Amino acid sequence: MKRKLGYFSIFVLLITGILAGCGTGSDNASSEKKEVIIGYFPNIDHAPAMIAREKGYFTEALGEDVEIKYLTFPDGGAFMTALKTGEIHAGLVGPGPVMNNYTNGADVKIIAGASSGGTHIVARGDSGIETIEDIEGKTFITPGVGCTHDVQMETFLKDYGITSSRIGGTLKHLTGNPAQYGAMFESGKVDLAAVPEPWASQLVKDHGAKIIVDSNDISFGKTLPNTILVTSNKAIEEDRTIIESIVKAHDKAVTFINENEEESIEITINSIKEITKQDLDQEVVEMAWEKINYITSVDSEVIQQFANSSHDLKFLKEKPDFANLIDLTFIETSTASAK
């Protein structure tokens, strides 16, 4: 009996050793995987990231040896901090935070467009604002100071002689997450907002808000990339192939959106709900979708004009030089190979 127990113990040790060996091998395989982190916002103009994630385009382009993770952000400031610290490798963000950070020495590179259009100036229903002239002295809200939507709004109003208190005018400025603008409108804390879709259409439908300036009329509304794909020079230098693969997946997602609108809307609504816990109205999103163009191109001249306006509005301390900010070779190569 004693001898049998001895054999059994040896057997158990052997099995344990084999299993432990298998476990160690699996851990090594996992630890050998390169980790790539993609950042984006829960907004419909960031749909390419959600589509690429849902459809597995990043996995397809980067391969099974790369583990892909995702981080979502409420505003461009938080996104840029993550990019600068290396917390994310690439992702979607508005051009405003990119330019502001670039002029302050941040390591960032624009490598493709993602969307354009979709920013409106919306007034609270009982704010007393019926025309642009009624905006003087009111309180407005944007996702951030000097963000894309902020610059678009302040550039537009400057032509009417209306400026924010930040540069000596009468407009009071608050910042906040667009998903919370409805509650802020209801509380009367803000009178109007420069807000991207679908939050603009949601404010109109659910809170009786009024669009004062349509996305086609607001400054840079038709030409400025509303969302762009960015990375850092450090990430490119460390592994150019990974950045090429990210751009390839992004390019494929944009193509899918333009060829499969109904499914893209469904994926986007579900993705935003998963992140924000908010149910977007299907009708609202369909209305908003018509205001947005999903594109991968970037007009360098428009970017420079937008930056000049940011400087005129004193968001930027110095006149920017964007000679090294934009690198479209990645998207041009991807588009050419897809044909």
Tab-separated table of C-alpha atoms in Angstrom:
chain	number	residue	atom	x	y	z
A	1	MET	CA	0.000	0.000	0.000
A	2	LYS	CA	2.807	2.334	0.952
A	3	ARG	CA	4.562	1.604	-2.372
A	4	LYS	CA	1.294	2.327	-4.279
A	5	LEU	CA	0.959	5.704	-2.546
A	6	GLY	CA	4.537	6.480	-3.483
A	7	TYR	CA	3.867	5.743	-7.173
A	8	PHE	CA	0.701	7.837	-6.994
A	9	SER	CA	2.589	10.774	-5.502
A	10	ILE	CA	5.226	10.602	-8.222
A	11	PHE	CA	2.444	10.442	-10.841
A	12	VAL	CA	0.768	13.529	-9.379
A	13	LEU	CA	4.057	15.415	-9.317
A	14	LEU	CA	4.732	14.520	-12.946
A	15	ILE	CA	1.263	15.631	-14.047
A	16	THR	CA	1.554	18.818	-12.007
A	17	GLY	CA	4.930	19.484	-13.531
A	18	ILE	CA	3.615	18.914	-17.054
A	19	LEU	CA	0.620	21.189	-16.440
A	20	ALA	CA	2.843	23.813	-14.839
A	21	GLY	CA	5.139	23.560	-17.843
A	22	CYS	CA	2.172	24.027	-20.188
A	23	GLY	CA	1.033	27.023	-18.130
A	24	THR	CA	4.458	28.614	-18.275
A	25	GLY	CA	4.614	28.145	-22.029
A	26	SER	CA	1.220	29.781	-22.469
A	27	ASP	CA	2.239	32.732	-20.310
A	28	ASN	CA	5.415	33.145	-22.325
A	29	ALA	CA	3.442	33.095	-25.552
A	30	SER	CA	1.073	35.704	-24.175
A	31	SER	CA	3.898	37.863	-22.837
A	32	GLU	CA	5.594	37.738	-26.256
A	33	LYS	CA	2.596	39.431	-27.854
A	34	LYS	CA	3.071	43.102	-28.651
A	35	GLU	CA	0.401	45.313	-27.161
A	36	VAL	CA	-1.186	48.056	-29.268
A	37	ILE	CA	-3.682	50.482	-27.726
A	38	ILE	CA	-6.141	52.486	-29.854
A	39	GLY	CA	-7.933	55.577	-28.497
A	40	TYR	CA	-11.197	57.220	-29.580
A	41	PHE	CA	-14.309	59.028	-28.300
A	42	PRO	CA	-17.892	57.686	-27.978
A	43	ASN	CA	-19.104	60.067	-30.726
A	44	ILE	CA	-20.555	59.071	-34.077
A	45	ASP	CA	-17.811	60.972	-35.933
A	46	HIS	CA	-15.443	58.431	-34.353
A	47	ALA	CA	-17.383	55.587	-35.990
A	48	PRO	CA	-14.368	54.306	-37.989
A	49	ALA	CA	-12.690	53.163	-34.759
A	50	MET	CA	-15.861	51.411	-33.580
A	51	ILE	CA	-16.370	49.734	-36.964
A	52	ALA	CA	-12.739	48.581	-37.192
A	53	ARG	CA	-12.989	47.188	-33.646
A	54	GLU	CA	-16.313	45.431	-34.178
A	55	LYS	CA	-15.374	44.015	-37.589
A	56	GLY	CA	-11.959	42.834	-36.418
A	57	TYR	CA	-10.106	44.983	-38.941
A	58	PHE	CA	-7.360	45.895	-36.439
A	59	THR	CA	-6.802	42.219	-35.603
A	60	GLU	CA	-6.828	41.301	-39.292
A	61	ALA	CA	-4.271	43.992	-40.170
A	62	LEU	CA	-1.999	43.656	-37.125
A	63	GLY	CA	-2.019	39.871	-36.904
A	64	GLU	CA	-2.561	37.367	-34.113
A	65	ASP	CA	0.777	38.176	-32.490
A	66	VAL	CA	-0.483	41.620	-31.522
A	67	GLU	CA	-2.878	42.133	-28.619
A	68	ILE	CA	-5.138	45.097	-29.290
A	69	LYS	CA	-6.683	47.143	-26.504
A	70	TYR	CA	-8.895	50.207	-26.612
A	71	LEU	CA	-9.269	53.331	-24.498
A	72	THR	CA	-12.076	55.859	-24.877
A	73	PHE	CA	-11.852	59.514	-23.891
A	74	PRO	CA	-14.298	62.326	-22.995
A	75	ASP	CA	-12.228	65.113	-24.570
A	76	GLY	CA	-9.168	65.925	-26.656
A	77	GLY	CA	-7.059	67.045	-23.691
A	78	ALA	CA	-7.235	63.631	-22.030
A	79	PHE	CA	-6.566	61.925	-25.377
A	80	MET	CA	-3.472	64.008	-26.067
A	81	THR	CA	-2.100	63.353	-22.593
A	82	ALA	CA	-2.452	59.615	-23.248
A	83	LEU	CA	-0.690	59.934	-26.614
A	84	LYS	CA	2.144	62.008	-25.173
A	85	THR	CA	2.758	59.574	-22.316
A	86	GLY	CA	2.671	56.566	-24.645
A	87	GLU	CA	-0.507	55.194	-23.044
A	88	ILE	CA	-1.985	54.842	-26.548
A	89	HIS	CA	-0.235	54.208	-29.866
A	90	ALA	CA	-2.742	55.914	-32.155
A	91	GLY	CA	-6.367	56.977	-32.339
A	92	LEU	CA	-9.043	59.432	-33.384
A	93	VAL	CA	-9.298	62.994	-32.092
A	94	GLY	CA	-10.312	66.444	-33.328
A	95	PRO	CA	-7.696	68.675	-34.995
A	96	GLY	CA	-7.958	71.440	-32.353
A	97	PRO	CA	-6.241	69.580	-29.485
A	98	VAL	CA	-3.669	68.178	-31.931
A	99	MET	CA	-2.626	71.636	-33.142
A	100	ASN	CA	-2.600	73.134	-29.647
A	101	ASN	CA	-0.369	70.353	-28.331
A	102	TYR	CA	1.868	70.310	-31.416
A	103	THR	CA	2.642	74.001	-31.084
A	104	ASN	CA	3.535	73.366	-27.448
A	105	GLY	CA	6.098	70.756	-28.497
A	106	ALA	CA	4.030	67.559	-28.289
A	107	ASP	CA	5.143	64.557	-30.339
A	108	VAL	CA	2.087	64.014	-32.588
A	109	LYS	CA	1.571	63.226	-36.273
A	110	ILE	CA	-1.631	63.420	-38.361
A	111	ILE	CA	-1.698	60.317	-40.578
A	112	ALA	CA	-5.262	60.278	-42.012
A	113	GLY	CA	-8.669	61.903	-41.925
A	114	ALA	CA	-11.708	60.174	-40.388
A	115	SER	CA	-14.710	62.486	-40.708
A	116	SER	CA	-15.748	66.030	-41.514
A	117	GLY	CA	-18.830	68.144	-40.755
A	118	GLY	CA	-21.475	67.697	-38.060
A	119	THR	CA	-20.759	70.610	-35.706
A	120	HIS	CA	-23.676	72.973	-34.983
A	121	ILE	CA	-24.290	75.943	-32.707
A	122	VAL	CA	-27.413	74.994	-30.737
A	123	ALA	CA	-29.413	77.243	-28.377
A	124	ARG	CA	-31.581	76.255	-25.419
A	125	GLY	CA	-35.269	76.542	-26.322
A	126	ASP	CA	-36.084	79.190	-23.662
A	127	SER	CA	-32.721	80.990	-23.843
A	128	GLY	CA	-34.167	83.932	-25.745
A	129	ILE	CA	-31.748	83.295	-28.606
A	130	GLU	CA	-33.427	83.443	-31.995
A	131	THR	CA	-30.651	84.909	-34.116
A	132	ILE	CA	-26.866	85.294	-33.926
A	133	GLU	CA	-27.263	88.837	-32.594
A	134	ASP	CA	-29.035	87.449	-29.491
A	135	ILE	CA	-25.921	85.470	-28.495
A	136	GLU	CA	-24.073	88.469	-26.997
A	137	GLY	CA	-23.551	88.043	-23.220
A	138	LYS	CA	-24.835	84.451	-23.084
A	139	THR	CA	-23.138	81.345	-21.666
A	140	PHE	CA	-21.931	78.688	-24.090
A	141	ILE	CA	-20.424	75.258	-23.638
A	142	THR	CA	-17.979	73.182	-25.689
A	143	PRO	CA	-16.093	69.948	-24.968
A	144	GLY	CA	-12.894	71.888	-24.185
A	145	VAL	CA	-11.159	75.272	-24.375
A	146	GLY	CA	-9.683	75.603	-27.866
A	147	CYS	CA	-11.167	72.294	-28.992
A	148	THR	CA	-12.229	71.887	-32.624
A	149	HIS	CA	-15.848	72.894	-31.985
A	150	ASP	CA	-14.804	75.834	-29.803
A	151	VAL	CA	-12.533	77.252	-32.521
A	152	GLN	CA	-15.237	76.769	-35.177
A	153	MET	CA	-17.804	78.622	-33.071
A	154	GLU	CA	-15.572	81.465	-31.917
A	155	THR	CA	-14.199	81.966	-35.443
A	156	PHE	CA	-17.735	82.225	-36.797
A	157	LEU	CA	-18.940	84.646	-34.081
A	158	LYS	CA	-15.864	86.844	-34.360
A	159	ASP	CA	-17.076	87.977	-37.779
A	160	TYR	CA	-20.170	89.331	-35.973
A	161	GLY	CA	-18.063	91.128	-33.366
A	162	ILE	CA	-18.967	88.603	-30.646
A	163	THR	CA	-16.105	87.129	-28.602
A	164	SER	CA	-15.690	85.192	-25.385
A	165	SER	CA	-14.716	86.764	-22.059
A	166	ARG	CA	-11.387	84.897	-22.375
A	167	ILE	CA	-10.279	87.526	-24.921
A	168	GLY	CA	-12.248	90.493	-23.603
A	169	GLY	CA	-15.742	89.741	-24.928
A	170	THR	CA	-19.037	89.060	-23.170
A	171	LEU	CA	-19.601	85.357	-23.871
A	172	LYS	CA	-19.116	83.153	-20.831
A	173	HIS	CA	-17.511	79.780	-21.569
A	174	LEU	CA	-18.006	76.429	-19.836
A	175	THR	CA	-16.665	73.029	-20.844
A	176	GLY	CA	-18.224	69.591	-20.481
A	177	ASN	CA	-19.045	66.229	-21.996
A	178	PRO	CA	-21.584	66.624	-24.868
A	179	ALA	CA	-23.538	63.640	-23.532
A	180	GLN	CA	-24.455	65.795	-20.503
A	181	TYR	CA	-25.541	68.935	-22.378
A	182	GLY	CA	-29.208	67.948	-22.216
A	183	ALA	CA	-29.203	68.072	-18.409
A	184	MET	CA	-27.281	71.355	-18.462
A	185	PHE	CA	-29.799	72.863	-20.863
A	186	GLU	CA	-32.662	71.710	-18.601
A	187	SER	CA	-31.000	73.266	-15.538
A	188	GLY	CA	-30.518	76.567	-17.363
A	189	LYS	CA	-26.760	76.579	-16.657
A	190	VAL	CA	-25.916	77.148	-20.311
A	191	ASP	CA	-27.678	79.000	-23.118
A	192	LEU	CA	-26.018	77.472	-26.169
A	193	ALA	CA	-23.435	74.953	-27.258
A	194	ALA	CA	-21.048	74.240	-30.096
A	195	VAL	CA	-21.703	70.551	-30.271
A	196	PRO	CA	-20.992	67.646	-32.629
A	197	GLU	CA	-23.554	65.163	-33.841
A	198	PRO	CA	-25.493	63.232	-32.675
A	199	TRP	CA	-25.723	65.354	-29.530
A	200	ALA	CA	-26.956	68.365	-31.506
A	201	SER	CA	-29.886	66.431	-32.991
A	202	GLN	CA	-30.533	64.858	-29.562
A	203	LEU	CA	-30.780	68.334	-27.969
A	204	VAL	CA	-33.226	69.433	-30.642
A	205	LYS	CA	-35.436	66.342	-30.405
A	206	ASP	CA	-35.437	65.723	-26.633
A	207	HIS	CA	-34.908	69.177	-25.139
A	208	GLY	CA	-36.546	71.576	-27.582
A	209	ALA	CA	-33.235	73.190	-28.538
A	210	LYS	CA	-32.793	75.188	-31.741
A	211	ILE	CA	-30.011	75.039	-34.285
A	212	ILE	CA	-28.809	78.627	-34.679
A	213	VAL	CA	-25.874	77.886	-37.002
A	214	ASP	CA	-25.924	74.732	-39.130
A	215	SER	CA	-22.806	72.600	-39.662
A	216	ASN	CA	-22.703	73.698	-43.305
A	217	ASP	CA	-22.537	77.363	-42.276
A	218	ILE	CA	-20.254	77.311	-39.227
A	219	SER	CA	-16.603	78.203	-39.891
A	220	PHE	CA	-14.656	75.380	-41.572
A	221	GLY	CA	-17.852	73.315	-41.460
A	222	LYS	CA	-17.586	71.863	-44.957
A	223	THR	CA	-13.836	71.492	-45.310
A	224	LEU	CA	-12.202	70.872	-41.954
A	225	PRO	CA	-11.590	67.280	-40.898
A	226	ASN	CA	-13.723	66.955	-37.792
A	227	THR	CA	-11.882	63.852	-36.664
A	228	ILE	CA	-8.398	62.707	-37.658
A	229	LEU	CA	-6.213	59.659	-37.107
A	230	VAL	CA	-3.027	60.522	-35.241
A	231	THR	CA	0.021	58.794	-33.800
A	232	SER	CA	3.448	59.916	-32.575
A	233	ASN	CA	6.852	60.017	-34.269
A	234	LYS	CA	8.080	57.777	-31.452
A	235	ALA	CA	5.496	55.106	-32.327
A	236	ILE	CA	6.424	55.329	-36.024
A	237	GLU	CA	10.131	55.021	-35.283
A	238	GLU	CA	9.604	52.070	-32.941
A	239	ASP	CA	7.534	50.012	-35.393
A	240	ARG	CA	6.468	51.566	-38.694
A	241	THR	CA	4.725	48.347	-39.756
A	242	ILE	CA	2.283	48.602	-36.853
A	243	ILE	CA	1.292	52.139	-37.826
A	244	GLU	CA	0.890	51.045	-41.457
A	245	SER	CA	-1.432	48.258	-40.268
A	246	ILE	CA	-3.489	50.625	-38.097
A	247	VAL	CA	-3.976	52.954	-41.067
A	248	LYS	CA	-4.917	50.008	-43.281
A	249	ALA	CA	-7.610	48.918	-40.796
A	250	HIS	CA	-8.853	52.506	-40.474
A	251	ASP	CA	-9.046	52.884	-44.256
A	252	LYS	CA	-11.055	49.665	-44.515
A	253	ALA	CA	-13.460	50.839	-41.798
A	254	VAL	CA	-14.138	54.139	-43.584
A	255	THR	CA	-14.825	52.258	-46.818
A	256	PHE	CA	-17.222	49.938	-44.974
A	257	ILE	CA	-19.106	52.904	-43.474
A	258	ASN	CA	-19.638	54.492	-46.874
A	259	GLU	CA	-20.843	51.208	-48.386
A	260	ASN	CA	-22.924	49.914	-45.431
A	261	GLU	CA	-24.656	52.846	-43.774
A	262	GLU	CA	-27.440	50.919	-42.017
A	263	GLU	CA	-25.125	48.367	-40.368
A	264	SER	CA	-22.600	51.070	-39.498
A	265	ILE	CA	-25.277	53.052	-37.668
A	266	GLU	CA	-26.327	49.946	-35.722
A	267	ILE	CA	-22.732	49.151	-34.697
A	268	THR	CA	-22.091	52.752	-33.675
A	269	ILE	CA	-25.240	53.013	-31.542
A	270	ASN	CA	-24.413	49.768	-29.748
A	271	SER	CA	-20.783	50.797	-29.213
A	272	ILE	CA	-21.710	54.192	-27.773
A	273	LYS	CA	-24.280	52.577	-25.473
A	274	GLU	CA	-21.651	50.147	-24.202
A	275	ILE	CA	-19.340	53.034	-23.298
A	276	THR	CA	-21.742	55.764	-22.128
A	277	LYS	CA	-24.711	53.603	-21.004
A	278	GLN	CA	-26.876	55.920	-23.081
A	279	ASP	CA	-29.453	54.760	-25.602
A	280	LEU	CA	-29.170	56.894	-28.718
A	281	ASP	CA	-32.361	57.373	-30.653
A	282	GLN	CA	-32.124	55.575	-34.014
A	283	GLU	CA	-33.957	58.414	-35.765
A	284	VAL	CA	-31.630	60.996	-34.231
A	285	VAL	CA	-28.521	59.131	-35.299
A	286	GLU	CA	-29.847	58.734	-38.834
A	287	MET	CA	-30.475	62.503	-38.969
A	288	ALA	CA	-27.004	63.205	-37.631
A	289	TRP	CA	-25.361	60.700	-39.980
A	290	GLU	CA	-26.466	62.791	-42.962
A	291	LYS	CA	-24.449	65.735	-41.627
A	292	ILE	CA	-21.167	63.836	-41.400
A	293	ASN	CA	-18.776	62.784	-44.166
A	294	TYR	CA	-16.520	59.814	-43.481
A	295	ILE	CA	-13.255	60.432	-45.316
A	296	THR	CA	-9.566	59.573	-44.994
A	297	SER	CA	-8.158	62.622	-46.781
A	298	VAL	CA	-6.768	65.694	-45.033
A	299	ASP	CA	-6.502	69.143	-46.645
A	300	SER	CA	-3.252	70.603	-45.311
A	301	GLU	CA	-4.205	74.146	-46.346
A	302	VAL	CA	-7.464	74.015	-44.367
A	303	ILE	CA	-5.581	72.697	-41.341
A	304	GLN	CA	-3.234	75.681	-41.601
A	305	GLN	CA	-6.161	78.119	-41.952
A	306	PHE	CA	-7.819	76.596	-38.901
A	307	ALA	CA	-4.576	76.924	-36.965
A	308	ASN	CA	-4.185	80.556	-38.007
A	309	SER	CA	-7.679	81.189	-36.668
A	310	SER	CA	-6.760	79.453	-33.393
A	311	HIS	CA	-3.815	81.832	-33.150
A	312	ASP	CA	-5.975	84.884	-33.913
A	313	LEU	CA	-8.336	83.791	-31.119
A	314	LYS	CA	-5.328	83.452	-28.777
A	315	PHE	CA	-5.699	79.715	-28.265
A	316	LEU	CA	-2.173	79.444	-29.677
A	317	LYS	CA	0.615	81.692	-28.401
A	318	GLU	CA	2.676	81.540	-31.588
A	319	LYS	CA	1.859	81.375	-35.285
A	320	PRO	CA	2.112	77.657	-36.033
A	321	ASP	CA	4.255	75.978	-38.658
A	322	PHE	CA	2.750	72.637	-39.613
A	323	ALA	CA	5.387	71.506	-42.105
A	324	ASN	CA	6.095	68.389	-40.023
A	325	LEU	CA	2.680	67.791	-38.480
A	326	ILE	CA	0.989	65.919	-41.334
A	327	ASP	CA	2.241	62.715	-42.978
A	328	LEU	CA	-0.231	61.270	-45.470
A	329	THR	CA	2.100	58.655	-46.964
A	330	PHE	CA	0.512	55.942	-44.810
A	331	ILE	CA	-3.033	56.534	-46.022
A	332	GLU	CA	-1.923	57.126	-49.620
A	333	THR	CA	-0.123	53.769	-49.626
A	334	SER	CA	-3.098	52.018	-48.029
A	335	THR	CA	-5.577	53.503	-50.485
A	336	ALA	CA	-3.367	52.620	-53.452
A	337	SER	CA	-2.943	48.993	-52.301
A	338	ALA	CA	-6.701	48.603	-51.747
A	339	LYS	CA	-7.469	49.392	-55.398
